[in-house]
Coordinates of C-alpha atoms in Angstrom, one line a residue:
M1 CA 6.8 3.5 -14.2
A2 CA 4.5 2.4 -17.0
F3 CA 5.1 -0.8 -18.9
D4 CA 3.8 -2.2 -22.2
G5 CA 1.5 -5.0 -21.0
R6 CA 2.4 -7.2 -24.0
T7 CA 6.2 -6.8 -24.2
G8 CA 7.2 -5.4 -20.8
E9 CA 8.9 -2.4 -22.5
I10 CA 9.1 0.7 -20.3
L11 CA 6.7 3.3 -21.7
W12 CA 7.5 6.1 -19.3
Q13 CA 8.9 6.8 -15.8
Y14 CA 8.3 9.7 -13.4
W15 CA 10.6 10.5 -10.5
T16 CA 9.3 11.8 -7.2
R17 CA 11.2 13.4 -4.4
K18 CA 10.2 10.7 -1.9
D19 CA 8.6 7.2 -1.9
V20 CA 5.2 6.7 -3.6
L21 CA 2.9 4.6 -1.4
F22 CA -0.4 4.8 -3.4
V23 CA -1.2 4.9 -7.1
D24 CA -4.7 5.3 -8.6
C25 CA -5.0 5.3 -12.4
S26 CA -8.8 4.8 -12.6
A27 CA -9.9 8.2 -14.2
N28 CA -9.1 10.5 -17.1
I29 CA -8.7 14.2 -16.0
N30 CA -7.2 15.9 -19.0
A31 CA -9.5 14.8 -21.8
D32 CA -7.0 12.7 -23.9
K33 CA -9.0 9.5 -23.6
T34 CA -6.3 7.8 -21.5
N35 CA -6.6 7.3 -17.7
D36 CA -4.3 9.5 -15.6
C37 CA -2.5 8.5 -12.4
L38 CA -2.6 10.0 -8.9
L39 CA 0.6 9.4 -7.0
S40 CA 0.8 9.9 -3.2
G41 CA 3.0 9.0 -0.4
K42 CA 5.8 10.1 1.9
G43 CA 7.5 13.5 2.1
G44 CA 4.4 15.3 1.0
V45 CA 4.2 13.6 -2.4
L46 CA 0.9 14.2 -4.1
C47 CA 0.7 14.7 -7.9
S48 CA -1.3 13.8 -11.0
I49 CA 0.6 12.3 -13.9
D50 CA -0.6 12.0 -17.5
G51 CA -1.2 8.3 -18.2
K52 CA -0.2 8.5 -21.8
S53 CA 3.2 10.3 -21.5
G54 CA 4.2 10.3 -17.9
N55 CA 4.3 14.1 -17.7
L56 CA 3.2 16.1 -14.8
I57 CA -0.4 17.5 -14.8
W58 CA -0.4 19.1 -11.4
E59 CA 1.3 18.5 -8.0
V60 CA 1.0 19.8 -4.5
E61 CA 4.1 21.7 -3.5
K62 CA 6.2 20.4 -0.6
S63 CA 5.5 22.2 2.6
R64 CA 8.2 24.5 3.9
D65 CA 7.4 23.2 7.4
L66 CA 10.0 20.6 8.5
Y67 CA 7.6 17.8 9.2
T68 CA 8.8 14.5 10.6
I69 CA 5.7 12.9 9.2
D70 CA 4.1 14.2 5.9
I71 CA 2.1 11.5 4.3
Y72 CA -0.6 11.7 1.6
S73 CA -3.0 9.1 0.3
A74 CA -5.2 10.0 -2.7
Q75 CA -8.0 8.4 -4.7
Y76 CA -10.4 9.4 -7.4
I77 CA -14.0 10.0 -6.4
S78 CA -17.2 11.4 -8.1
D79 CA -17.3 14.8 -9.7
F80 CA -18.2 17.4 -7.1
D81 CA -17.5 20.7 -8.7
G82 CA -19.6 19.9 -11.8
D83 CA -16.8 20.1 -14.4
G84 CA -17.4 16.6 -15.8
Y85 CA -14.2 15.1 -14.4
S86 CA -13.5 12.9 -11.3
D87 CA -12.3 14.8 -8.2
V88 CA -9.9 13.5 -5.6
L89 CA -10.3 12.4 -2.0
V90 CA -7.1 13.0 0.0
A91 CA -6.0 12.0 3.5
H92 CA -3.0 13.9 4.8
T93 CA -1.1 13.3 8.1
S94 CA 1.5 15.6 9.4
D95 CA 3.2 15.9 12.8
D96 CA 0.3 17.9 14.3
T97 CA -2.9 16.8 12.6
G98 CA -4.8 14.7 10.1
L99 CA -6.9 16.1 7.3
L100 CA -9.5 14.8 4.9
I101 CA -9.5 16.9 1.7
V102 CA -11.5 17.0 -1.5
L103 CA -9.5 18.4 -4.5
S104 CA -10.5 19.2 -8.0
G105 CA -9.2 16.4 -10.2
R106 CA -8.4 18.7 -13.1
N107 CA -6.2 21.2 -11.3
G108 CA -5.7 20.2 -7.6
N109 CA -7.7 23.2 -6.3
T110 CA -9.1 22.6 -2.8
I111 CA -12.9 22.1 -2.7
G112 CA -13.2 21.4 1.0
E113 CA -11.5 19.8 4.0
I114 CA -12.1 18.7 7.5
Q115 CA -9.8 17.9 10.4
S116 CA -9.7 14.4 11.9
P117 CA -11.3 14.1 15.3
K118 CA -8.9 14.9 18.2
Q119 CA -6.3 15.8 15.4
E120 CA -5.3 12.1 15.2
G121 CA -3.1 10.9 12.3
L122 CA -4.6 9.0 9.3
Y123 CA -2.2 6.1 8.6
T124 CA -4.5 4.0 6.4
V125 CA -6.4 4.8 3.2
P126 CA -10.0 6.0 3.7
R127 CA -12.6 3.9 1.9
V128 CA -15.9 5.0 0.4
I129 CA -19.1 3.0 0.8
V130 CA -22.6 3.7 -0.4
T131 CA -25.3 3.5 2.3
I132 CA -28.8 2.2 1.8
D133 CA -30.1 5.7 1.1
G134 CA -27.5 6.3 -1.6
T135 CA -25.1 8.5 0.4
Y136 CA -21.4 8.3 -0.3
M137 CA -19.9 7.7 3.1
V138 CA -16.2 8.0 3.8
I139 CA -14.8 5.5 6.4
F140 CA -11.5 6.5 7.8
A141 CA -9.3 5.2 10.6
T142 CA -7.1 6.9 13.2
G143 CA -4.3 5.8 15.4
Q144 CA -0.8 4.5 14.7
P145 CA -0.3 0.8 14.0
N146 CA 2.7 0.4 16.4
I147 CA 1.6 2.5 19.3
D148 CA -0.8 1.2 22.0
T149 CA -2.7 4.5 22.4
G150 CA -5.7 3.1 20.6
G151 CA -7.5 4.0 17.4
A152 CA -11.0 4.4 15.9
L153 CA -13.1 4.2 12.8
Y154 CA -15.2 7.2 11.7
A155 CA -17.8 7.8 9.1
V156 CA -18.5 11.1 7.4
P157 CA -20.6 11.9 4.3
L158 CA -18.4 12.7 1.3
H159 CA -20.2 15.8 0.6
S160 CA -19.6 17.0 4.2
I161 CA -15.9 17.0 3.5
A162 CA -16.5 19.0 0.3
L163 CA -18.5 21.5 2.3
S164 CA -15.9 21.5 5.1
D165 CA -18.6 20.4 7.6
E166 CA -17.1 18.5 10.5
K167 CA -20.3 18.2 12.4
R168 CA -21.5 15.0 10.7
C169 CA -18.4 13.0 11.4
T170 CA -19.3 10.1 13.7
E171 CA -17.2 7.5 15.5
I172 CA -18.4 4.0 14.6
W173 CA -15.8 1.7 16.3
R174 CA -12.9 2.1 18.7
D175 CA -10.1 -0.1 19.9
Y176 CA -8.6 1.4 23.2
K177 CA -5.5 -0.7 23.0
A178 CA -4.2 -0.5 19.4
G179 CA -4.5 1.7 16.4
V180 CA -5.8 0.4 13.0
S181 CA -2.8 -1.6 11.7
S182 CA -3.6 -2.4 8.0
G183 CA -5.8 -1.3 5.1
I184 CA -9.6 -1.4 5.4
V185 CA -11.2 -4.1 3.3
L186 CA -14.8 -3.8 1.9
V187 CA -16.7 -7.1 1.5
D188 CA -20.4 -8.1 2.0
M189 CA -20.2 -10.7 4.8
N190 CA -24.0 -11.2 5.5
N191 CA -25.4 -11.1 2.0
D192 CA -27.5 -8.0 2.6
G193 CA -26.2 -6.2 -0.5
M194 CA -24.1 -3.7 1.5
D195 CA -20.3 -3.7 1.8
D196 CA -19.2 -4.5 5.4
I197 CA -16.0 -3.1 6.9
V198 CA -13.0 -5.4 7.7
V199 CA -10.5 -3.7 9.9
T200 CA -7.4 -4.9 11.9
S201 CA -6.0 -3.4 15.1
G202 CA -3.0 -4.9 16.9
N203 CA -3.7 -8.7 16.8
K204 CA -7.4 -8.4 16.2
L205 CA -9.6 -8.6 13.1
S206 CA -13.0 -7.1 13.3
I207 CA -15.9 -7.1 10.9
I208 CA -18.4 -4.2 11.1
N209 CA -21.8 -4.2 9.5
G210 CA -21.8 -1.6 6.7
N211 CA -25.5 -1.0 7.1
N212 CA -25.7 0.0 10.8
F213 CA -22.0 -0.1 11.9
S214 CA -22.7 -2.8 14.5
L215 CA -20.0 -5.5 15.2
L216 CA -20.6 -8.8 13.3
W217 CA -17.7 -10.7 14.9
N218 CA -14.0 -10.4 15.7
I219 CA -11.1 -12.7 16.4
S220 CA -7.8 -11.9 18.2
S221 CA -5.6 -14.8 17.0
D222 CA -5.4 -18.3 15.8
R223 CA -5.6 -21.0 18.5
E224 CA -2.1 -22.1 17.7
I225 CA -0.4 -18.8 18.7
N226 CA 0.9 -18.4 22.3
E227 CA -1.1 -15.6 23.8
D228 CA 1.9 -14.5 25.8
I229 CA 3.8 -13.5 22.7
S230 CA 3.3 -10.1 21.1
K231 CA 1.8 -10.2 17.7
Q232 CA 0.4 -7.8 15.0
I233 CA -1.6 -7.9 11.8
L234 CA 0.3 -5.4 9.6
I235 CA -0.5 -7.0 6.3
G236 CA -4.1 -6.5 5.1
P237 CA -6.3 -9.6 5.2
T238 CA -7.3 -11.2 1.9
P239 CA -10.9 -12.3 1.2
A240 CA -11.8 -15.3 -0.9
Y241 CA -14.5 -18.1 -1.2
F242 CA -12.1 -20.7 0.3
D243 CA -14.6 -23.2 1.5
D244 CA -17.9 -24.4 0.0
D245 CA -20.3 -21.8 1.4
L246 CA -21.0 -18.4 0.0
I247 CA -19.5 -16.4 2.8
P248 CA -16.0 -14.9 2.1
D249 CA -13.2 -16.3 4.2
F250 CA -9.9 -14.5 5.1
L251 CA -6.2 -15.3 4.8
I252 CA -4.5 -13.6 7.8
N253 CA -0.8 -13.0 8.4
Y254 CA 0.3 -12.6 12.0
L255 CA 3.8 -11.2 12.7
I256 CA 5.1 -12.6 15.9
G257 CA 7.6 -10.5 17.9
P258 CA 8.1 -7.3 20.0
A259 CA 7.3 -4.6 17.5
F260 CA 8.1 -3.3 14.0
P261 CA 10.5 -4.1 12.4
M262 CA 11.7 -6.9 14.7
Y263 CA 9.5 -10.0 14.3
Y264 CA 10.7 -13.5 15.0
Y265 CA 8.4 -15.2 12.5
S266 CA 5.1 -15.0 10.7
Q267 CA 2.1 -17.3 10.9
I268 CA -0.4 -17.4 8.1
W269 CA -3.8 -19.1 8.4
V270 CA -7.3 -19.0 7.0
A271 CA -10.3 -17.7 9.1
G272 CA -13.7 -18.9 8.1
G273 CA -16.2 -16.1 7.2
R274 CA -19.0 -17.4 9.5
N275 CA -17.2 -17.1 12.8
G276 CA -13.5 -16.8 12.3
E277 CA -12.6 -20.4 13.0
S278 CA -9.4 -21.7 11.3
L279 CA -10.0 -23.6 8.1
L280 CA -6.4 -25.0 8.0
D281 CA -5.2 -27.9 10.1
D282 CA -1.9 -26.1 10.8
P283 CA -0.8 -22.6 10.1
M284 CA 1.9 -21.8 7.6
I285 CA 5.2 -20.5 9.2
G286 CA 7.4 -18.0 7.5
A287 CA 10.1 -15.4 8.3
G288 CA 9.0 -12.2 10.0
D289 CA 9.2 -10.0 7.0
I290 CA 6.4 -7.6 6.0
T291 CA 5.3 -8.5 2.5
A292 CA 2.7 -7.1 0.1
P293 CA -0.9 -8.2 0.8
G294 CA -2.6 -10.9 -1.3
I295 CA -5.3 -11.0 -3.9
T296 CA -7.8 -13.7 -5.0
I297 CA -8.2 -15.9 -8.1
S298 CA -11.8 -16.8 -8.6
F299 CA -12.7 -20.1 -10.3
T300 CA -15.9 -21.6 -11.6
G301 CA -17.7 -23.8 -9.0
N302 CA -17.9 -23.4 -5.3
G303 CA -14.8 -23.9 -3.0
N304 CA -12.3 -23.6 -5.8
D305 CA -11.0 -20.0 -5.4
M306 CA -7.4 -19.4 -4.6
F307 CA -5.6 -17.0 -2.3
L308 CA -2.5 -15.6 -4.1
F309 CA -0.1 -14.5 -1.3
W310 CA 3.5 -13.7 -0.5
I311 CA 5.6 -15.4 2.2
T312 CA 9.2 -15.2 3.1
S313 CA 11.3 -18.1 4.5
C314 CA 14.8 -18.6 6.0
D315 CA 14.9 -22.0 4.3
T316 CA 15.3 -23.7 7.6
D317 CA 13.2 -25.6 10.2
A318 CA 10.0 -23.9 11.2
E319 CA 10.6 -24.4 14.9
A320 CA 14.0 -22.7 14.6
Q321 CA 12.4 -19.7 12.9
K322 CA 10.2 -19.2 16.0
M323 CA 13.2 -18.8 18.4
P324 CA 13.4 -15.2 19.8
F325 CA 16.5 -13.1 19.4
I326 CA 17.9 -9.8 20.7
L327 CA 19.3 -6.9 18.7
S328 CA 22.0 -4.5 19.7
R329 CA 21.0 -1.0 20.5
E330 CA 23.3 0.7 18.0
S331 CA 21.1 0.0 14.9
T332 CA 18.3 2.4 13.9
M333 CA 14.7 1.4 13.0
H334 CA 15.5 2.2 9.4
E335 CA 18.5 -0.1 9.4
R336 CA 16.6 -2.9 11.1
S337 CA 13.8 -2.7 8.5
H338 CA 16.4 -3.3 5.8
A339 CA 18.2 -6.2 7.6
D340 CA 18.4 -9.8 6.3
F341 CA 17.5 -11.5 9.6
C342 CA 17.7 -14.9 7.9
K343 CA 21.4 -14.2 7.2
L344 CA 22.0 -12.8 10.7
R345 CA 20.2 -15.7 12.5
F346 CA 21.0 -18.8 10.3
N347 CA 23.6 -17.6 7.8
K348 CA 21.0 -18.3 5.1
T349 CA 19.6 -16.0 2.5
S350 CA 16.0 -14.9 2.9
V351 CA 13.7 -16.4 0.2
T352 CA 10.6 -14.6 -1.1
Q353 CA 7.9 -16.8 -2.5
L354 CA 4.5 -16.3 -4.2
Y355 CA 1.9 -19.1 -3.6
A356 CA -1.6 -19.9 -4.8
L357 CA -3.7 -21.9 -2.3
N358 CA -7.2 -23.3 -2.3
Q359 CA -8.8 -25.9 -0.1
H360 CA -7.9 -28.8 -2.5
I361 CA -4.1 -28.1 -2.4
K362 CA -1.9 -28.9 0.6
P363 CA -0.5 -25.7 2.2
P364 CA 1.5 -23.6 1.4
G365 CA 0.0 -24.3 -2.1
L366 CA 1.1 -24.0 -5.7
L367 CA 4.5 -22.2 -6.0
I368 CA 4.2 -19.4 -8.6
Y369 CA 7.5 -17.6 -7.9
S370 CA 10.6 -18.0 -5.8
S371 CA 13.5 -15.5 -5.5
K372 CA 15.8 -18.4 -5.0
N373 CA 14.9 -19.9 -8.4
N374 CA 15.1 -16.5 -10.2
W375 CA 18.3 -15.1 -8.7
D376 CA 20.2 -15.2 -12.0
I377 CA 17.4 -13.4 -13.9
E378 CA 17.0 -10.7 -11.2
H379 CA 20.8 -10.0 -11.0
N380 CA 21.6 -9.9 -14.7
T381 CA 22.9 -6.5 -15.5
T382 CA 22.4 -7.0 -19.2
L383 CA 18.6 -6.7 -18.6
I384 CA 18.9 -3.3 -17.0
P385 CA 17.7 -0.7 -19.6
D386 CA 19.6 2.4 -20.3
I387 CA 18.1 5.2 -18.2
K388 CA 17.3 8.2 -20.3
Q389 CA 18.3 11.6 -18.8
E390 CA 15.0 13.5 -19.1
D391 CA 15.1 17.2 -18.9
T392 CA 13.9 18.6 -15.6
I393 CA 10.3 19.8 -15.9
S394 CA 10.3 23.5 -16.0
R395 CA 8.4 24.9 -13.0
T396 CA 6.0 27.8 -13.8
W397 CA 3.9 29.6 -11.3
Y398 CA 0.1 29.7 -11.6
K399 CA -2.9 31.1 -9.7
T400 CA -4.3 28.6 -7.3
S401 CA -5.8 30.6 -4.4
K402 CA -9.2 31.1 -6.2
P403 CA -11.2 29.5 -9.0
N404 CA -9.6 29.6 -12.4
K405 CA -11.4 30.7 -15.5
I406 CA -12.0 27.2 -16.9
K407 CA -13.3 25.9 -13.6
N408 CA -16.3 28.3 -13.6
K409 CA -17.4 27.7 -17.2
Q410 CA -20.6 25.8 -18.0
Q411 CA -20.3 22.5 -19.7
S412 CA -21.0 24.0 -23.1
D413 CA -18.0 26.3 -22.7
V414 CA -15.8 23.2 -21.9
T415 CA -16.9 21.7 -25.2
S416 CA -15.8 24.8 -27.1
Y417 CA -12.5 24.9 -25.2
F418 CA -11.5 21.4 -26.0
G419 CA -12.3 21.9 -29.7
Y420 CA -14.3 18.7 -30.1
S421 CA -17.6 17.2 -29.0
Q422 CA -18.0 16.8 -25.2
D423 CA -19.4 13.3 -25.9
S424 CA -15.9 12.3 -27.0
V425 CA -14.3 13.2 -23.7
E426 CA -16.9 11.8 -21.3
D427 CA -15.3 9.6 -18.8
P428 CA -17.3 6.6 -17.5
S429 CA -15.0 6.5 -14.5
V430 CA -16.2 9.9 -13.3
T431 CA -18.2 8.2 -10.6
N432 CA -15.6 5.6 -9.6
F433 CA -18.4 3.6 -8.1
Q434 CA -19.4 1.3 -10.9
K435 CA -21.1 -1.0 -8.4
Y436 CA -23.7 1.7 -7.7
P437 CA -24.8 3.1 -11.1
E438 CA -27.9 4.7 -9.5
G439 CA -25.6 7.0 -7.5
L440 CA -24.0 8.8 -10.5
N441 CA -22.8 12.3 -9.9
E442 CA -24.1 12.7 -6.4
Q443 CA -24.2 16.4 -5.6
P444 CA -24.5 17.9 -2.1
E445 CA -27.7 19.9 -1.4
S446 CA -25.7 23.0 -0.4
P447 CA -23.5 24.7 -3.1
I448 CA -19.8 24.0 -3.3
R449 CA -17.6 26.9 -2.6
I450 CA -13.9 26.9 -3.6
R451 CA -11.6 27.2 -0.6
P452 CA -8.0 28.5 -0.4
S453 CA -6.0 25.9 -2.1
L454 CA -2.9 23.9 -1.3
G455 CA 0.2 25.2 -3.1
I456 CA -0.2 23.7 -6.6
N457 CA 2.4 23.4 -9.4
L458 CA 0.8 22.8 -12.8
G459 CA 2.6 20.9 -15.4
E460 CA 2.6 21.4 -19.1
L461 CA -0.5 19.2 -19.6
A462 CA -2.7 21.2 -17.3
M463 CA -5.7 22.9 -19.0
D464 CA -4.6 26.5 -19.8
Y465 CA -4.5 28.2 -16.4
E466 CA -3.8 31.9 -16.0
Q467 CA -0.3 32.8 -14.9
L468 CA 0.0 34.6 -11.7
F469 CA 3.3 36.3 -12.6
P470 CA 5.9 36.0 -15.4
Q471 CA 8.0 32.9 -15.3
E472 CA 11.3 34.7 -14.9
I473 CA 10.2 36.6 -11.8
E474 CA 10.7 35.0 -8.4
P475 CA 7.4 34.2 -6.6
P476 CA 6.3 36.3 -3.6
A477 CA 7.5 35.1 -0.2
D478 CA 4.0 34.3 1.0
I479 CA 3.4 31.8 -1.9
N480 CA 4.0 28.2 -0.9
V481 CA 6.6 27.1 -3.4
D482 CA 8.6 23.9 -3.7
V483 CA 12.2 25.0 -4.5
N484 CA 13.5 21.5 -3.9
K485 CA 13.8 19.7 -7.2
G486 CA 13.7 16.4 -5.3
R487 CA 16.1 13.5 -5.6
D488 CA 17.6 12.5 -8.9
E489 CA 18.9 8.9 -8.7
R490 CA 18.9 8.4 -12.5
A491 CA 22.5 9.6 -13.1
N492 CA 24.3 6.9 -11.2
L493 CA 21.7 4.2 -10.6
K494 CA 22.8 1.8 -13.3
K495 CA 26.5 2.4 -12.5
V496 CA 26.0 1.6 -8.8
V497 CA 23.9 -1.5 -9.6
K498 CA 26.5 -2.9 -12.0
R499 CA 29.4 -2.1 -9.7
H500 CA 27.8 -4.0 -6.9
L501 CA 26.7 -7.0 -9.0
N502 CA 30.3 -7.4 -10.3
K503 CA 31.4 -8.4 -6.8
N504 CA 28.1 -9.8 -5.5
I505 CA 27.3 -13.4 -4.4
H506 CA 23.9 -14.9 -3.5
G507 CA 24.1 -13.9 0.2
E508 CA 24.6 -10.2 -0.4
S509 CA 21.2 -9.1 -1.7
L510 CA 17.8 -9.1 0.0
A511 CA 14.7 -10.1 -2.0
R512 CA 11.6 -8.0 -1.4
S513 CA 7.9 -8.2 -2.4
S514 CA 6.4 -4.8 -1.5
V515 CA 4.0 -4.5 -4.5
T516 CA 0.7 -6.4 -4.6
A517 CA 0.1 -8.7 -7.6
T518 CA -2.7 -8.1 -10.1
L519 CA -4.7 -10.2 -12.5
A520 CA -5.0 -9.5 -16.2
K521 CA -6.7 -11.0 -19.3
P522 CA -4.4 -13.7 -20.8
L523 CA -2.4 -12.4 -23.7
S524 CA -3.3 -15.6 -25.6
G525 CA -5.1 -18.8 -24.9
N526 CA -7.0 -19.6 -21.7
G527 CA -6.6 -19.1 -18.0
I528 CA -5.7 -15.9 -16.2
D529 CA -2.4 -13.8 -16.2
I530 CA -0.7 -12.8 -13.0
I531 CA 1.4 -9.6 -13.1
F532 CA 3.8 -8.9 -10.2
A533 CA 7.0 -7.2 -9.4
T534 CA 9.9 -8.0 -7.1
H535 CA 13.1 -6.2 -6.2
W536 CA 16.2 -6.7 -4.3
E537 CA 18.3 -4.4 -2.2
I538 CA 21.5 -4.4 -0.3
P539 CA 20.7 -5.5 3.3
S540 CA 21.8 -3.3 6.1
S541 CA 25.3 -4.1 7.5
R542 CA 24.7 -2.3 10.8
V543 CA 22.4 -4.7 12.5
H544 CA 23.8 -7.2 15.0
I545 CA 22.0 -10.1 16.8
L546 CA 23.4 -10.7 20.3
T547 CA 24.8 -14.1 20.9
E548 CA 24.8 -15.7 24.3
R549 CA 28.5 -14.8 24.6
D550 CA 27.7 -11.2 23.7
Q551 CA 25.0 -11.0 26.3
I552 CA 27.3 -12.4 29.0
C553 CA 30.0 -9.9 28.2
I554 CA 27.5 -7.0 28.2
Q555 CA 25.9 -8.0 31.5
K556 CA 29.3 -8.4 33.2
K557 CA 30.2 -4.8 32.3
I558 CA 26.8 -3.5 33.4
D559 CA 27.1 -5.3 36.7
S560 CA 30.6 -3.9 37.4
I561 CA 29.3 -0.3 36.9
E562 CA 26.2 -0.9 39.0
M563 CA 28.3 -2.2 41.9
Q564 CA 30.0 1.2 42.1
S565 CA 26.9 3.4 42.1
T566 CA 23.2 3.5 41.7
L567 CA 22.2 4.5 38.2
S568 CA 19.1 6.3 36.9
E569 CA 17.2 4.9 33.9
I570 CA 18.9 7.3 31.5
E571 CA 22.4 6.5 33.0
L572 CA 21.7 2.7 32.8
E573 CA 20.7 3.0 29.2
E574 CA 23.9 4.8 28.4
V575 CA 25.9 2.2 30.3
K576 CA 24.3 -0.6 28.3
R577 CA 25.2 1.2 25.0
D578 CA 28.8 1.6 26.2
A579 CA 28.9 -2.1 27.1
E580 CA 27.7 -3.1 23.7
R581 CA 30.3 -1.0 22.0
E582 CA 33.0 -2.7 24.0
C583 CA 31.7 -6.2 23.6
L584 CA 30.6 -6.2 20.0
P585 CA 32.6 -5.9 16.8
R586 CA 32.6 -2.5 15.1
L587 CA 29.7 -2.2 12.7
D588 CA 30.3 -1.6 9.0
T589 CA 29.7 2.0 7.9
E590 CA 29.6 1.2 4.2
K591 CA 26.4 2.4 2.5
L592 CA 25.2 1.0 -0.8
G593 CA 22.1 2.1 -2.6
A594 CA 22.0 -0.5 -5.3
G595 CA 18.9 -2.5 -6.2
Q596 CA 17.0 -3.8 -9.1
L597 CA 13.3 -4.2 -10.0
T598 CA 12.0 -7.1 -12.0
M599 CA 8.5 -7.3 -13.5
Y600 CA 6.8 -10.7 -14.2
R601 CA 3.8 -11.7 -16.2
V602 CA 2.8 -15.4 -16.0
N603 CA -0.2 -17.4 -17.2
L604 CA -2.1 -19.7 -14.8
K605 CA -4.4 -22.3 -16.4
C606 CA -5.6 -25.8 -15.7
K607 CA -4.1 -28.7 -17.7
G608 CA -7.0 -30.9 -17.1
C609 CA -9.2 -32.6 -14.5
G610 CA -8.9 -36.2 -15.5
E611 CA -12.1 -38.3 -15.8
L612 CA -15.3 -36.3 -15.1
S613 CA -18.8 -37.5 -14.4
V614 CA -21.7 -36.5 -16.6
N615 CA -22.7 -33.5 -14.4
E616 CA -19.1 -32.3 -13.8
Q617 CA -17.1 -29.7 -15.6
C618 CA -13.4 -28.8 -15.1
S619 CA -13.1 -25.7 -12.9
V620 CA -11.3 -22.8 -14.7
P621 CA -10.5 -19.2 -13.7
L622 CA -13.4 -16.8 -14.2
P623 CA -13.1 -14.0 -16.8
L624 CA -11.3 -10.9 -15.4
D625 CA -14.4 -8.8 -15.1
M626 CA -15.9 -11.6 -12.9
Q627 CA -12.9 -11.9 -10.6
S628 CA -13.8 -11.1 -7.0
Y629 CA -10.6 -9.5 -5.9
S630 CA -8.2 -9.2 -8.8
H631 CA -6.1 -6.4 -7.4
R632 CA -5.9 -4.0 -4.4
A633 CA -6.5 -0.3 -4.7
C634 CA -8.1 2.6 -2.9
N635 CA -11.5 2.1 -4.6
V636 CA -11.5 -1.7 -4.9
Y637 CA -14.1 -3.9 -3.1
F638 CA -14.7 -7.6 -3.0
K639 CA -17.2 -8.7 -5.6
K640 CA -19.7 -11.4 -5.0
K641 CA -19.1 -14.7 -6.7
Q642 CA -20.7 -15.1 -10.2
N643 CA -20.5 -18.7 -11.3
L644 CA -20.5 -19.5 -15.0
Y645 CA -20.7 -23.2 -14.5
Y646 CA -22.0 -25.4 -11.7
G647 CA -20.9 -28.8 -10.7
S648 CA -17.3 -27.9 -11.4
K649 CA -14.5 -30.1 -10.2

């Protein structure tokens, strides 16, 4: 969905067949002077959407293979095929392999691809750094976050992917116990002018020198965490200048508990950038929910920057939240990931909060948002807009197995095709590496050859591609075609939401914060604007926490069976399930799909600093273009601090 930044009005919305995990709107690929958006995610979703209208430009057709896992992540990169428009770096993970692919940004044609080493899956977004010799280097991770088979980081030149050359792919780091568990963060930690690589695996955070790929330091946990308890870092760490030095520090969120999605509680603390030592007297305790990662608000002066982060709470004593619990076997992982554990454990509604914290404010910091305080706003059906029933986009079939006519034209031909001066359609984002202007339009030494493409469906806004066969004729059987129109939730969404809200009370909805906040220029006045989204959903009713009485009942039934015969592991597991069915109340089978998204835009500014000395100035948020970490995206890195004023208070 696209919103008007001033009014919040919905400009357009585009429906995909499965969940979108990644969005990149940093480049213009159809010459209309408005940046266009790459959408990628679950179920083989990968498409390019016109940023002005929300219409389809091109999409990768859903594979006919019945994959259990079919995940894409996509980001704009430099122009590789010489057409003057940004191309696309894609990571694709399916059941049997992981692929890195370079696509043409204009039409989705495949330029080149390589397979991941050992055919491991790629579950985090690859990042691109520029080495000291000016090479664009893709850093990518392998290994699953919740499986203890290990994982690794690899480096491969971007042009090697475009040339389908796997030989220059090099392993630079490995964890033999855990896969990479959250997104890679790029930040210069040793002031050598090169981005270093921050990666998490299991309960460990490691910082790798971006110049020579040596390990700078790592930490496994805060000193307050019991080493005997299982823990993971699944939420990406957030960098900021928290203390007074010029080395970025990190806000880290540990989830404490057996494994996803069952965590007893979370523990948030700040690790100093010099050696990982904690900069907080005590960690912040929250519920065990997975929230969106944080960002940073940069202020003038040293040691004034703020972490902007999410935390959930059961609105109860911190020590009580740390108590372990056991779930029944009947619920699935999907159901558990949508359960309100606060309600199940303490009969209290889970509260989602957004805080701003710096070293001058007592943790958890300045409260920006609370789902508890905004319940009436977020459950007000009068604010739900009427959902327009757009016509289904007509699907036409186009040639994608070899270069199209426009693709092979020289730049002068492109000018004549568009009908106006090429200067007017030049896109400054074509490099997507504004930090490194000397590396514009890096081209590999060897020529690029177009490879057989993924199945591509071109929308009405694509640039005049030749039809393969008439629209009314069925495509040949060997063409990879998506005949699934995808889900269409529009028809009954508003009706379902209103029906549920008419009978809802506070305890029957679960607040979520799955989208990272972003900073923006203030609409008026001073300070900085914070834009964020929250949503609520109906919690799963099929998850049950075993009480002491439940456990005694179950164990008695298991013991009675074991006294009669020796059981194998499989037989014992079935006996345990039968015992639970007999001892526990029947689980609710009702399924509700209601929910509601709410967008917020708030302004943060300083009211005043009181009495100042002659050499002091009041610390204020830096302008947006000088913010170190104003949002999170595939091509975002942490910017070095640029102070406008010194001696700030």
